[in-house]
Amino acid sequence: MSVIKKIGFVLSPIVLIAILMLPDAPDLPEAGKRCLAVFAAVFILYLCESLPASIISLAVVPLLVIFNVATIKEALSGFASTSTYLIVGSFILAAAMINSRLGDRITYVILLRVGTSAKKITFAMVLVNIITAMLVPSSTARTAMMLPICLNIIRKFNQGKLEKTKFALNLLMTQCVTNSTISAGILTAAISNPMAAEFIFNATGKQVTYGEWFQWGFLPSLIMTFVSWFVIQLMFPSDTKALPNGKAYVKEQLAELGPLSLEEKKVSIIFILTIALWALGSKVGIDTTTTCLISAVVLTLPKIGILNWEDCSKNISLSVVFIASGGISLGAAMSQTGASEWLAGKIFNGLHLEQFSLTILIIILIVVVQFMHVFFVGTATMANVVYPILIGIAGVADINPLVTIVPAAMMLSGYPILMFFNTTPNILCYDTGLVGAEDFPKFGLVLSIIACAFYAFCVLFYWPMVGLL
């Protein structure tokens, strides 16, 4: 066990006990103090990675009950949330895309149309990420689906060898970075987005729809996805101009897939209908989670679907489900006991945020959230810590929590690019040995500055125009 993990094990209970022993604060209820103690202990465990994040999140439930913060029913509320089941349904949809090999076909068709020079191949991966972000509601699943294709292309560039080259670095950075940036604008594309919607619903009673999130976030995320690709081309230019016999290779891969299979046709139809329902949900009265679960069930129906329960179960990550659910339970407890508002008040007053206008406040929050990525493994873990505080800041500032959470959530889900350990997609690309740990902060710092400036522009102009602010 590493020293940092050991420090977390020792420090976490010490901080918990220390907070419990502090004198009562006049503006913090006793239940709030106990909840704050649990929150601080869990935060340290997350930060030091003393235990797997899923186990820490699962431990939230007994901790809330033991310290008399919530009843068992209240502590389990996150595990029955709409976000939890949207995540479960998302994994089943992702399994259909992978099992049918529809994702492979989309990739090779785009490559055939765009071209097989080094720059065009990386641009084709951007287009694939944009399309699959709407079809596969999991950034990890999308990377797992695309990584073997990327590695095969790298081998083809290097005469069958898997070596670290500038082209390999360019392609893999394009894959993991643009996979994240486009996720900011699609409610179902990253786990932390529906978590944000759940926190907003718990705080305000408003159910954010797929269409609303798309209107607020898709255009900015689309622009930043192309900007990200352009910056990668400048910072990591390829050392090879074109894929040898590229067109023939792509045609060979498509020939291997054969004609569009019945399974691919079924998945295509179900996905098109799913996206249509997501987009029109507010008009027909069907929410995003219900649509996702209907599609997941249809994909398993005899003769109609293509999956069995074994296909589904091996693709559902309990780790992700527990991290999201435990965090939602903790966030709800922080809000209900007044702990999040008290903590946010201390931050708000300590940083003298009251002197700023709403637009400047949101820009400050965007910058702070973006650079907090340095400390966290996984956007869901980070969301568990950040969202309750943002809810509290909204309460202290007497503004709608929607306007603090949505902009921050888009930074949180779209730009975990500062360190290789920020997300599973980053880790998967790093684990190939073709991307160095130093490449992420080198590139991530540049793109983070650009992203913060661009989303500041959105705060000032775009979001007021589309009704978010």
PDB file of N, CA, C and O in Angstrom, residues 97 103 106-107 110 114 120-139 142-143 145-146 174-190 210 214 217-230 271 275 278 415:
ATOM      1  N   MET A  97     -24.204  -1.712 -28.862  1.00  0.00           N
ATOM      2  CA  MET A  97     -23.343  -1.101 -29.877  1.00  0.00           C
ATOM      3  C   MET A  97     -22.067  -1.923 -30.084  1.00  0.00           C
ATOM      4  O   MET A  97     -21.636  -2.158 -31.217  1.00  0.00           O
ATOM      5  N   GLY A 103     -20.473   0.106 -34.024  1.00  0.00           N
ATOM      6  CA  GLY A 103     -19.468   1.141 -33.809  1.00  0.00           C
ATOM      7  C   GLY A 103     -18.278   0.990 -34.735  1.00  0.00           C
ATOM      8  O   GLY A 103     -17.745   1.977 -35.262  1.00  0.00           O
ATOM      9  N   ILE A 106     -19.352   2.163 -38.256  1.00  0.00           N
ATOM     10  CA  ILE A 106     -19.423   3.637 -38.329  1.00  0.00           C
ATOM     11  C   ILE A 106     -18.020   4.220 -38.502  1.00  0.00           C
ATOM     12  O   ILE A 106     -17.794   5.115 -39.322  1.00  0.00           O
ATOM     13  N   THR A 107     -17.061   3.682 -37.740  1.00  0.00           N
ATOM     14  CA  THR A 107     -15.679   4.182 -37.798  1.00  0.00           C
ATOM     15  C   THR A 107     -15.082   4.007 -39.182  1.00  0.00           C
ATOM     16  O   THR A 107     -14.513   4.956 -39.760  1.00  0.00           O
ATOM     17  N   ILE A 110     -16.673   6.205 -41.936  1.00  0.00           N
ATOM     18  CA  ILE A 110     -16.201   7.587 -41.838  1.00  0.00           C
ATOM     19  C   ILE A 110     -14.772   7.708 -42.366  1.00  0.00           C
ATOM     20  O   ILE A 110     -14.442   8.644 -43.101  1.00  0.00           O
ATOM     21  N   VAL A 114     -13.662  10.213 -45.258  1.00  0.00           N
ATOM     22  CA  VAL A 114     -12.801  11.349 -44.900  1.00  0.00           C
ATOM     23  C   VAL A 114     -11.419  11.234 -45.534  1.00  0.00           C
ATOM     24  O   VAL A 114     -10.836  12.215 -45.985  1.00  0.00           O
ATOM     25  N   LYS A 120      -6.273  13.336 -41.492  1.00  0.00           N
ATOM     26  CA  LYS A 120      -7.668  12.983 -41.770  1.00  0.00           C
ATOM     27  C   LYS A 120      -8.152  11.834 -40.895  1.00  0.00           C
ATOM     28  O   LYS A 120      -9.317  11.782 -40.502  1.00  0.00           O
ATOM     29  N   ILE A 121      -7.246  10.901 -40.584  1.00  0.00           N
ATOM     30  CA  ILE A 121      -7.625   9.792 -39.707  1.00  0.00           C
ATOM     31  C   ILE A 121      -7.970  10.317 -38.313  1.00  0.00           C
ATOM     32  O   ILE A 121      -8.971   9.920 -37.715  1.00  0.00           O
ATOM     33  N   THR A 122      -7.139  11.224 -37.796  1.00  0.00           N
ATOM     34  CA  THR A 122      -7.434  11.768 -36.456  1.00  0.00           C
ATOM     35  C   THR A 122      -8.730  12.583 -36.487  1.00  0.00           C
ATOM     36  O   THR A 122      -9.514  12.541 -35.533  1.00  0.00           O
ATOM     37  N   PHE A 123      -8.966  13.296 -37.594  1.00  0.00           N
ATOM     38  CA  PHE A 123     -10.214  14.052 -37.708  1.00  0.00           C
ATOM     39  C   PHE A 123     -11.411  13.101 -37.796  1.00  0.00           C
ATOM     40  O   PHE A 123     -12.489  13.389 -37.238  1.00  0.00           O
ATOM     41  N   ALA A 124     -11.225  11.979 -38.474  1.00  0.00           N
ATOM     42  CA  ALA A 124     -12.296  10.976 -38.559  1.00  0.00           C
ATOM     43  C   ALA A 124     -12.652  10.463 -37.166  1.00  0.00           C
ATOM     44  O   ALA A 124     -13.825  10.224 -36.862  1.00  0.00           O
ATOM     45  N   MET A 125     -11.637  10.305 -36.290  1.00  0.00           N
ATOM     46  CA  MET A 125     -11.903   9.852 -34.927  1.00  0.00           C
ATOM     47  C   MET A 125     -12.731  10.882 -34.147  1.00  0.00           C
ATOM     48  O   MET A 125     -13.559  10.519 -33.306  1.00  0.00           O
ATOM     49  N   VAL A 126     -12.505  12.156 -34.456  1.00  0.00           N
ATOM     50  CA  VAL A 126     -13.317  13.204 -33.843  1.00  0.00           C
ATOM     51  C   VAL A 126     -14.782  13.027 -34.250  1.00  0.00           C
ATOM     52  O   VAL A 126     -15.691  13.071 -33.413  1.00  0.00           O
ATOM     53  N   LEU A 127     -15.009  12.799 -35.541  1.00  0.00           N
ATOM     54  CA  LEU A 127     -16.377  12.614 -36.038  1.00  0.00           C
ATOM     55  C   LEU A 127     -17.019  11.370 -35.426  1.00  0.00           C
ATOM     56  O   LEU A 127     -18.204  11.381 -35.069  1.00  0.00           O
ATOM     57  N   VAL A 128     -16.244  10.304 -35.304  1.00  0.00           N
ATOM     58  CA  VAL A 128     -16.759   9.078 -34.677  1.00  0.00           C
ATOM     59  C   VAL A 128     -17.160   9.355 -33.231  1.00  0.00           C
ATOM     60  O   VAL A 128     -18.229   8.917 -32.769  1.00  0.00           O
ATOM     61  N   ASN A 129     -16.323  10.090 -32.509  1.00  0.00           N
ATOM     62  CA  ASN A 129     -16.631  10.411 -31.107  1.00  0.00           C
ATOM     63  C   ASN A 129     -17.910  11.242 -30.988  1.00  0.00           C
ATOM     64  O   ASN A 129     -18.703  11.046 -30.064  1.00  0.00           O
ATOM     65  N   ILE A 130     -18.115  12.160 -31.926  1.00  0.00           N
ATOM     66  CA  ILE A 130     -19.324  12.994 -31.899  1.00  0.00           C
ATOM     67  C   ILE A 130     -20.569  12.134 -32.118  1.00  0.00           C
ATOM     68  O   ILE A 130     -21.557  12.255 -31.397  1.00  0.00           O
ATOM     69  N   ILE A 131     -20.505  11.251 -33.103  1.00  0.00           N
ATOM     70  CA  ILE A 131     -21.661  10.404 -33.420  1.00  0.00           C
ATOM     71  C   ILE A 131     -21.930   9.401 -32.302  1.00  0.00           C
ATOM     72  O   ILE A 131     -23.066   9.256 -31.835  1.00  0.00           O
ATOM     73  N   THR A 132     -20.883   8.719 -31.849  1.00  0.00           N
ATOM     74  CA  THR A 132     -21.093   7.674 -30.835  1.00  0.00           C
ATOM     75  C   THR A 132     -21.447   8.253 -29.465  1.00  0.00           C
ATOM     76  O   THR A 132     -22.058   7.563 -28.650  1.00  0.00           O
ATOM     77  N   ALA A 133     -21.104   9.525 -29.217  1.00  0.00           N
ATOM     78  CA  ALA A 133     -21.499  10.150 -27.941  1.00  0.00           C
ATOM     79  C   ALA A 133     -23.015  10.212 -27.820  1.00  0.00           C
ATOM     80  O   ALA A 133     -23.564  10.192 -26.720  1.00  0.00           O
ATOM     81  N   MET A 134     -23.713  10.283 -28.953  1.00  0.00           N
ATOM     82  CA  MET A 134     -25.177  10.307 -28.938  1.00  0.00           C
ATOM     83  C   MET A 134     -25.752   8.894 -28.839  1.00  0.00           C
ATOM     84  O   MET A 134     -26.897   8.724 -28.423  1.00  0.00           O
ATOM     85  N   LEU A 135     -24.964   7.901 -29.240  1.00  0.00           N
ATOM     86  CA  LEU A 135     -25.461   6.529 -29.292  1.00  0.00           C
ATOM     87  C   LEU A 135     -25.036   5.677 -28.107  1.00  0.00           C
ATOM     88  O   LEU A 135     -25.773   4.779 -27.687  1.00  0.00           O
ATOM     89  N   VAL A 136     -23.845   5.935 -27.585  1.00  0.00           N
ATOM     90  CA  VAL A 136     -23.295   5.113 -26.500  1.00  0.00           C
ATOM     91  C   VAL A 136     -23.152   5.987 -25.259  1.00  0.00           C
ATOM     92  O   VAL A 136     -22.233   6.796 -25.168  1.00  0.00           O
ATOM     93  N   PRO A 137     -24.060   5.853 -24.283  1.00  0.00           N
ATOM     94  CA  PRO A 137     -24.057   6.756 -23.125  1.00  0.00           C
ATOM     95  C   PRO A 137     -23.029   6.369 -22.061  1.00  0.00           C
ATOM     96  O   PRO A 137     -23.353   6.221 -20.905  1.00  0.00           O
ATOM     97  N   SER A 138     -21.785   6.224 -22.477  1.00  0.00           N
ATOM     98  CA  SER A 138     -20.699   5.932 -21.534  1.00  0.00           C
ATOM     99  C   SER A 138     -19.382   6.242 -22.216  1.00  0.00           C
ATOM    100  O   SER A 138     -19.046   5.619 -23.235  1.00  0.00           O
ATOM    101  N   SER A 139     -18.637   7.218 -21.692  1.00  0.00           N
ATOM    102  CA  SER A 139     -17.355   7.582 -22.302  1.00  0.00           C
ATOM    103  C   SER A 139     -16.358   6.432 -22.208  1.00  0.00           C
ATOM    104  O   SER A 139     -15.548   6.229 -23.113  1.00  0.00           O
ATOM    105  N   ARG A 142     -17.257   3.896 -24.907  1.00  0.00           N
ATOM    106  CA  ARG A 142     -16.871   4.387 -26.238  1.00  0.00           C
ATOM    107  C   ARG A 142     -15.375   4.223 -26.461  1.00  0.00           C
ATOM    108  O   ARG A 142     -14.927   3.824 -27.548  1.00  0.00           O
ATOM    109  N   THR A 143     -14.572   4.510 -25.449  1.00  0.00           N
ATOM    110  CA  THR A 143     -13.117   4.347 -25.582  1.00  0.00           C
ATOM    111  C   THR A 143     -12.739   2.879 -25.717  1.00  0.00           C
ATOM    112  O   THR A 143     -11.885   2.523 -26.537  1.00  0.00           O
ATOM    113  N   MET A 145     -14.493   0.617 -27.000  1.00  0.00           N
ATOM    114  CA  MET A 145     -14.919   0.205 -28.331  1.00  0.00           C
ATOM    115  C   MET A 145     -13.934   0.686 -29.404  1.00  0.00           C
ATOM    116  O   MET A 145     -13.629  -0.034 -30.358  1.00  0.00           O
ATOM    117  N   MET A 146     -13.418   1.911 -29.233  1.00  0.00           N
ATOM    118  CA  MET A 146     -12.576   2.515 -30.263  1.00  0.00           C
ATOM    119  C   MET A 146     -11.098   2.184 -30.134  1.00  0.00           C
ATOM    120  O   MET A 146     -10.365   2.225 -31.122  1.00  0.00           O
ATOM    121  N   THR A 174      -6.249  12.409 -29.347  1.00  0.00           N
ATOM    122  CA  THR A 174      -7.482  12.813 -30.016  1.00  0.00           C
ATOM    123  C   THR A 174      -8.648  11.965 -29.535  1.00  0.00           C
ATOM    124  O   THR A 174      -9.738  12.476 -29.241  1.00  0.00           O
ATOM    125  N   GLN A 175      -8.415  10.657 -29.421  1.00  0.00           N
ATOM    126  CA  GLN A 175      -9.480   9.750 -29.003  1.00  0.00           C
ATOM    127  C   GLN A 175      -9.980  10.075 -27.588  1.00  0.00           C
ATOM    128  O   GLN A 175     -11.170  10.278 -27.384  1.00  0.00           O
ATOM    129  N   CYS A 176      -9.085  10.152 -26.621  1.00  0.00           N
ATOM    130  CA  CYS A 176      -9.556  10.319 -25.239  1.00  0.00           C
ATOM    131  C   CYS A 176      -9.995  11.744 -24.950  1.00  0.00           C
ATOM    132  O   CYS A 176     -10.949  11.960 -24.190  1.00  0.00           O
ATOM    133  N   VAL A 177      -9.365  12.752 -25.567  1.00  0.00           N
ATOM    134  CA  VAL A 177      -9.726  14.138 -25.283  1.00  0.00           C
ATOM    135  C   VAL A 177     -11.055  14.517 -25.925  1.00  0.00           C
ATOM    136  O   VAL A 177     -11.953  15.041 -25.259  1.00  0.00           O
ATOM    137  N   THR A 178     -11.212  14.247 -27.227  1.00  0.00           N
ATOM    138  CA  THR A 178     -12.462  14.646 -27.885  1.00  0.00           C
ATOM    139  C   THR A 178     -13.629  13.775 -27.435  1.00  0.00           C
ATOM    140  O   THR A 178     -14.788  14.209 -27.499  1.00  0.00           O
ATOM    141  N   ASN A 179     -13.351  12.579 -26.961  1.00  0.00           N
ATOM    142  CA  ASN A 179     -14.381  11.740 -26.342  1.00  0.00           C
ATOM    143  C   ASN A 179     -14.965  12.446 -25.123  1.00  0.00           C
ATOM    144  O   ASN A 179     -16.171  12.383 -24.857  1.00  0.00           O
ATOM    145  N   SER A 180     -14.111  13.163 -24.382  1.00  0.00           N
ATOM    146  CA  SER A 180     -14.563  13.905 -23.198  1.00  0.00           C
ATOM    147  C   SER A 180     -15.229  15.225 -23.571  1.00  0.00           C
ATOM    148  O   SER A 180     -16.296  15.557 -23.046  1.00  0.00           O
ATOM    149  N   THR A 181     -14.605  15.995 -24.469  1.00  0.00           N
ATOM    150  CA  THR A 181     -15.118  17.343 -24.753  1.00  0.00           C
ATOM    151  C   THR A 181     -16.540  17.307 -25.303  1.00  0.00           C
ATOM    152  O   THR A 181     -17.378  18.132 -24.926  1.00  0.00           O
ATOM    153  N   ILE A 182     -16.849  16.366 -26.174  1.00  0.00           N
ATOM    154  CA  ILE A 182     -18.198  16.297 -26.744  1.00  0.00           C
ATOM    155  C   ILE A 182     -19.198  15.824 -25.685  1.00  0.00           C
ATOM    156  O   ILE A 182     -20.389  16.144 -25.759  1.00  0.00           O
ATOM    157  N   SER A 183     -18.720  15.108 -24.678  1.00  0.00           N
ATOM    158  CA  SER A 183     -19.607  14.597 -23.624  1.00  0.00           C
ATOM    159  C   SER A 183     -20.260  15.716 -22.828  1.00  0.00           C
ATOM    160  O   SER A 183     -21.345  15.531 -22.261  1.00  0.00           O
ATOM    161  N   ALA A 184     -19.610  16.877 -22.768  1.00  0.00           N
ATOM    162  CA  ALA A 184     -20.147  17.985 -21.972  1.00  0.00           C
ATOM    163  C   ALA A 184     -21.520  18.408 -22.457  1.00  0.00           C
ATOM    164  O   ALA A 184     -22.359  18.832 -21.656  1.00  0.00           O
ATOM    165  N   GLY A 185     -21.790  18.278 -23.753  1.00  0.00           N
ATOM    166  CA  GLY A 185     -23.012  18.819 -24.324  1.00  0.00           C
ATOM    167  C   GLY A 185     -24.166  17.854 -24.481  1.00  0.00           C
ATOM    168  O   GLY A 185     -25.219  18.224 -25.013  1.00  0.00           O
ATOM    169  N   ILE A 186     -23.996  16.601 -24.029  1.00  0.00           N
ATOM    170  CA  ILE A 186     -25.045  15.589 -24.203  1.00  0.00           C
ATOM    171  C   ILE A 186     -25.335  14.981 -22.842  1.00  0.00           C
ATOM    172  O   ILE A 186     -24.437  14.424 -22.207  1.00  0.00           O
ATOM    173  N   LEU A 187     -26.568  15.085 -22.387  1.00  0.00           N
ATOM    174  CA  LEU A 187     -26.928  14.679 -21.028  1.00  0.00           C
ATOM    175  C   LEU A 187     -26.517  13.250 -20.707  1.00  0.00           C
ATOM    176  O   LEU A 187     -26.067  12.956 -19.602  1.00  0.00           O
ATOM    177  N   THR A 188     -26.650  12.346 -21.682  1.00  0.00           N
ATOM    178  CA  THR A 188     -26.395  10.930 -21.435  1.00  0.00           C
ATOM    179  C   THR A 188     -24.956  10.495 -21.725  1.00  0.00           C
ATOM    180  O   THR A 188     -24.626   9.333 -21.538  1.00  0.00           O
ATOM    181  N   ALA A 189     -24.118  11.425 -22.191  1.00  0.00           N
ATOM    182  CA  ALA A 189     -22.798  11.022 -22.705  1.00  0.00           C
ATOM    183  C   ALA A 189     -21.747  10.791 -21.630  1.00  0.00           C
ATOM    184  O   ALA A 189     -20.743  10.143 -21.884  1.00  0.00           O
ATOM    185  N   ALA A 190     -21.952  11.331 -20.434  1.00  0.00           N
ATOM    186  CA  ALA A 190     -20.991  11.151 -19.338  1.00  0.00           C
ATOM    187  C   ALA A 190     -21.757  11.008 -18.033  1.00  0.00           C
ATOM    188  O   ALA A 190     -22.777  11.678 -17.827  1.00  0.00           O
ATOM    189  N   TYR A 210     -33.279  15.978 -21.747  1.00  0.00           N
ATOM    190  CA  TYR A 210     -32.214  15.745 -22.725  1.00  0.00           C
ATOM    191  C   TYR A 210     -32.129  16.938 -23.678  1.00  0.00           C
ATOM    192  O   TYR A 210     -31.040  17.420 -23.992  1.00  0.00           O
ATOM    193  N   PHE A 214     -29.040  19.547 -24.258  1.00  0.00           N
ATOM    194  CA  PHE A 214     -28.505  19.619 -25.616  1.00  0.00           C
ATOM    195  C   PHE A 214     -28.471  21.072 -26.092  1.00  0.00           C
ATOM    196  O   PHE A 214     -27.468  21.524 -26.663  1.00  0.00           O
ATOM    197  N   GLY A 217     -25.704  22.897 -24.065  1.00  0.00           N
ATOM    198  CA  GLY A 217     -24.318  22.451 -24.109  1.00  0.00           C
ATOM    199  C   GLY A 217     -23.749  21.936 -25.399  1.00  0.00           C
ATOM    200  O   GLY A 217     -22.526  21.904 -25.575  1.00  0.00           O
ATOM    201  N   PHE A 218     -24.608  21.512 -26.353  1.00  0.00           N
ATOM    202  CA  PHE A 218     -24.050  20.805 -27.509  1.00  0.00           C
ATOM    203  C   PHE A 218     -23.208  21.706 -28.405  1.00  0.00           C
ATOM    204  O   PHE A 218     -22.096  21.335 -28.797  1.00  0.00           O
ATOM    205  N   LEU A 219     -23.711  22.881 -28.747  1.00  0.00           N
ATOM    206  CA  LEU A 219     -22.943  23.766 -29.641  1.00  0.00           C
ATOM    207  C   LEU A 219     -21.597  24.155 -29.026  1.00  0.00           C
ATOM    208  O   LEU A 219     -20.559  24.040 -29.699  1.00  0.00           O
ATOM    209  N   PRO A 220     -21.547  24.592 -27.753  1.00  0.00           N
ATOM    210  CA  PRO A 220     -20.231  24.877 -27.158  1.00  0.00           C
ATOM    211  C   PRO A 220     -19.306  23.663 -27.145  1.00  0.00           C
ATOM    212  O   PRO A 220     -18.109  23.782 -27.446  1.00  0.00           O
ATOM    213  N   SER A 221     -19.855  22.492 -26.820  1.00  0.00           N
ATOM    214  CA  SER A 221     -18.998  21.300 -26.746  1.00  0.00           C
ATOM    215  C   SER A 221     -18.535  20.881 -28.138  1.00  0.00           C
ATOM    216  O   SER A 221     -17.413  20.396 -28.304  1.00  0.00           O
ATOM    217  N   LEU A 222     -19.385  21.077 -29.150  1.00  0.00           N
ATOM    218  CA  LEU A 222     -19.000  20.752 -30.526  1.00  0.00           C
ATOM    219  C   LEU A 222     -17.853  21.651 -30.981  1.00  0.00           C
ATOM    220  O   LEU A 222     -16.857  21.180 -31.549  1.00  0.00           O
ATOM    221  N   ILE A 223     -17.989  22.951 -30.719  1.00  0.00           N
ATOM    222  CA  ILE A 223     -16.925  23.890 -31.094  1.00  0.00           C
ATOM    223  C   ILE A 223     -15.621  23.524 -30.383  1.00  0.00           C
ATOM    224  O   ILE A 223     -14.549  23.462 -31.006  1.00  0.00           O
ATOM    225  N   MET A 224     -15.697  23.263 -29.074  1.00  0.00           N
ATOM    226  CA  MET A 224     -14.487  22.945 -28.316  1.00  0.00           C
ATOM    227  C   MET A 224     -13.894  21.598 -28.709  1.00  0.00           C
ATOM    228  O   MET A 224     -12.684  21.380 -28.573  1.00  0.00           O
ATOM    229  N   THR A 225     -14.716  20.684 -29.215  1.00  0.00           N
ATOM    230  CA  THR A 225     -14.188  19.394 -29.697  1.00  0.00           C
ATOM    231  C   THR A 225     -13.300  19.617 -30.918  1.00  0.00           C
ATOM    232  O   THR A 225     -12.209  19.049 -31.017  1.00  0.00           O
ATOM    233  N   PHE A 226     -13.750  20.467 -31.836  1.00  0.00           N
ATOM    234  CA  PHE A 226     -12.921  20.770 -33.014  1.00  0.00           C
ATOM    235  C   PHE A 226     -11.694  21.599 -32.625  1.00  0.00           C
ATOM    236  O   PHE A 226     -10.603  21.401 -33.168  1.00  0.00           O
ATOM    237  N   VAL A 227     -11.861  22.512 -31.655  1.00  0.00           N
ATOM    238  CA  VAL A 227     -10.714  23.287 -31.159  1.00  0.00           C
ATOM    239  C   VAL A 227      -9.683  22.351 -30.538  1.00  0.00           C
ATOM    240  O   VAL A 227      -8.471  22.497 -30.774  1.00  0.00           O
ATOM    241  N   SER A 228     -10.149  21.374 -29.769  1.00  0.00           N
ATOM    242  CA  SER A 228      -9.241  20.410 -29.119  1.00  0.00           C
ATOM    243  C   SER A 228      -8.425  19.652 -30.163  1.00  0.00           C
ATOM    244  O   SER A 228      -7.209  19.476 -30.005  1.00  0.00           O
ATOM    245  N   TRP A 229      -9.114  19.189 -31.214  1.00  0.00           N
ATOM    246  CA  TRP A 229      -8.409  18.470 -32.291  1.00  0.00           C
ATOM    247  C   TRP A 229      -7.347  19.367 -32.923  1.00  0.00           C
ATOM    248  O   TRP A 229      -6.212  18.931 -33.154  1.00  0.00           O
ATOM    249  N   PHE A 230      -7.689  20.629 -33.171  1.00  0.00           N
ATOM    250  CA  PHE A 230      -6.750  21.558 -33.794  1.00  0.00           C
ATOM    251  C   PHE A 230      -5.529  21.789 -32.912  1.00  0.00           C
ATOM    252  O   PHE A 230      -4.380  21.796 -33.400  1.00  0.00           O
ATOM    253  N   PHE A 271     -31.721   2.636 -31.617  1.00  0.00           N
ATOM    254  CA  PHE A 271     -30.976   3.826 -31.206  1.00  0.00           C
ATOM    255  C   PHE A 271     -31.590   5.096 -31.793  1.00  0.00           C
ATOM    256  O   PHE A 271     -31.661   6.133 -31.121  1.00  0.00           O
ATOM    257  N   ILE A 275     -32.972   8.155 -29.448  1.00  0.00           N
ATOM    258  CA  ILE A 275     -32.538   9.551 -29.552  1.00  0.00           C
ATOM    259  C   ILE A 275     -33.740  10.460 -29.823  1.00  0.00           C
ATOM    260  O   ILE A 275     -33.841  11.563 -29.267  1.00  0.00           O
ATOM    261  N   TRP A 278     -35.528  10.845 -26.597  1.00  0.00           N
ATOM    262  CA  TRP A 278     -34.753  11.728 -25.718  1.00  0.00           C
ATOM    263  C   TRP A 278     -34.995  13.188 -26.094  1.00  0.00           C
ATOM    264  O   TRP A 278     -35.178  14.048 -25.254  1.00  0.00           O
ATOM    265  N   TYR A 415     -13.772  18.209 -19.523  1.00  0.00           N
ATOM    266  CA  TYR A 415     -12.350  18.572 -19.549  1.00  0.00           C
ATOM    267  C   TYR A 415     -11.517  17.907 -18.448  1.00  0.00           C
ATOM    268  O   TYR A 415     -10.686  18.568 -17.814  1.00  0.00           O
TER     269      TYR A 415
END
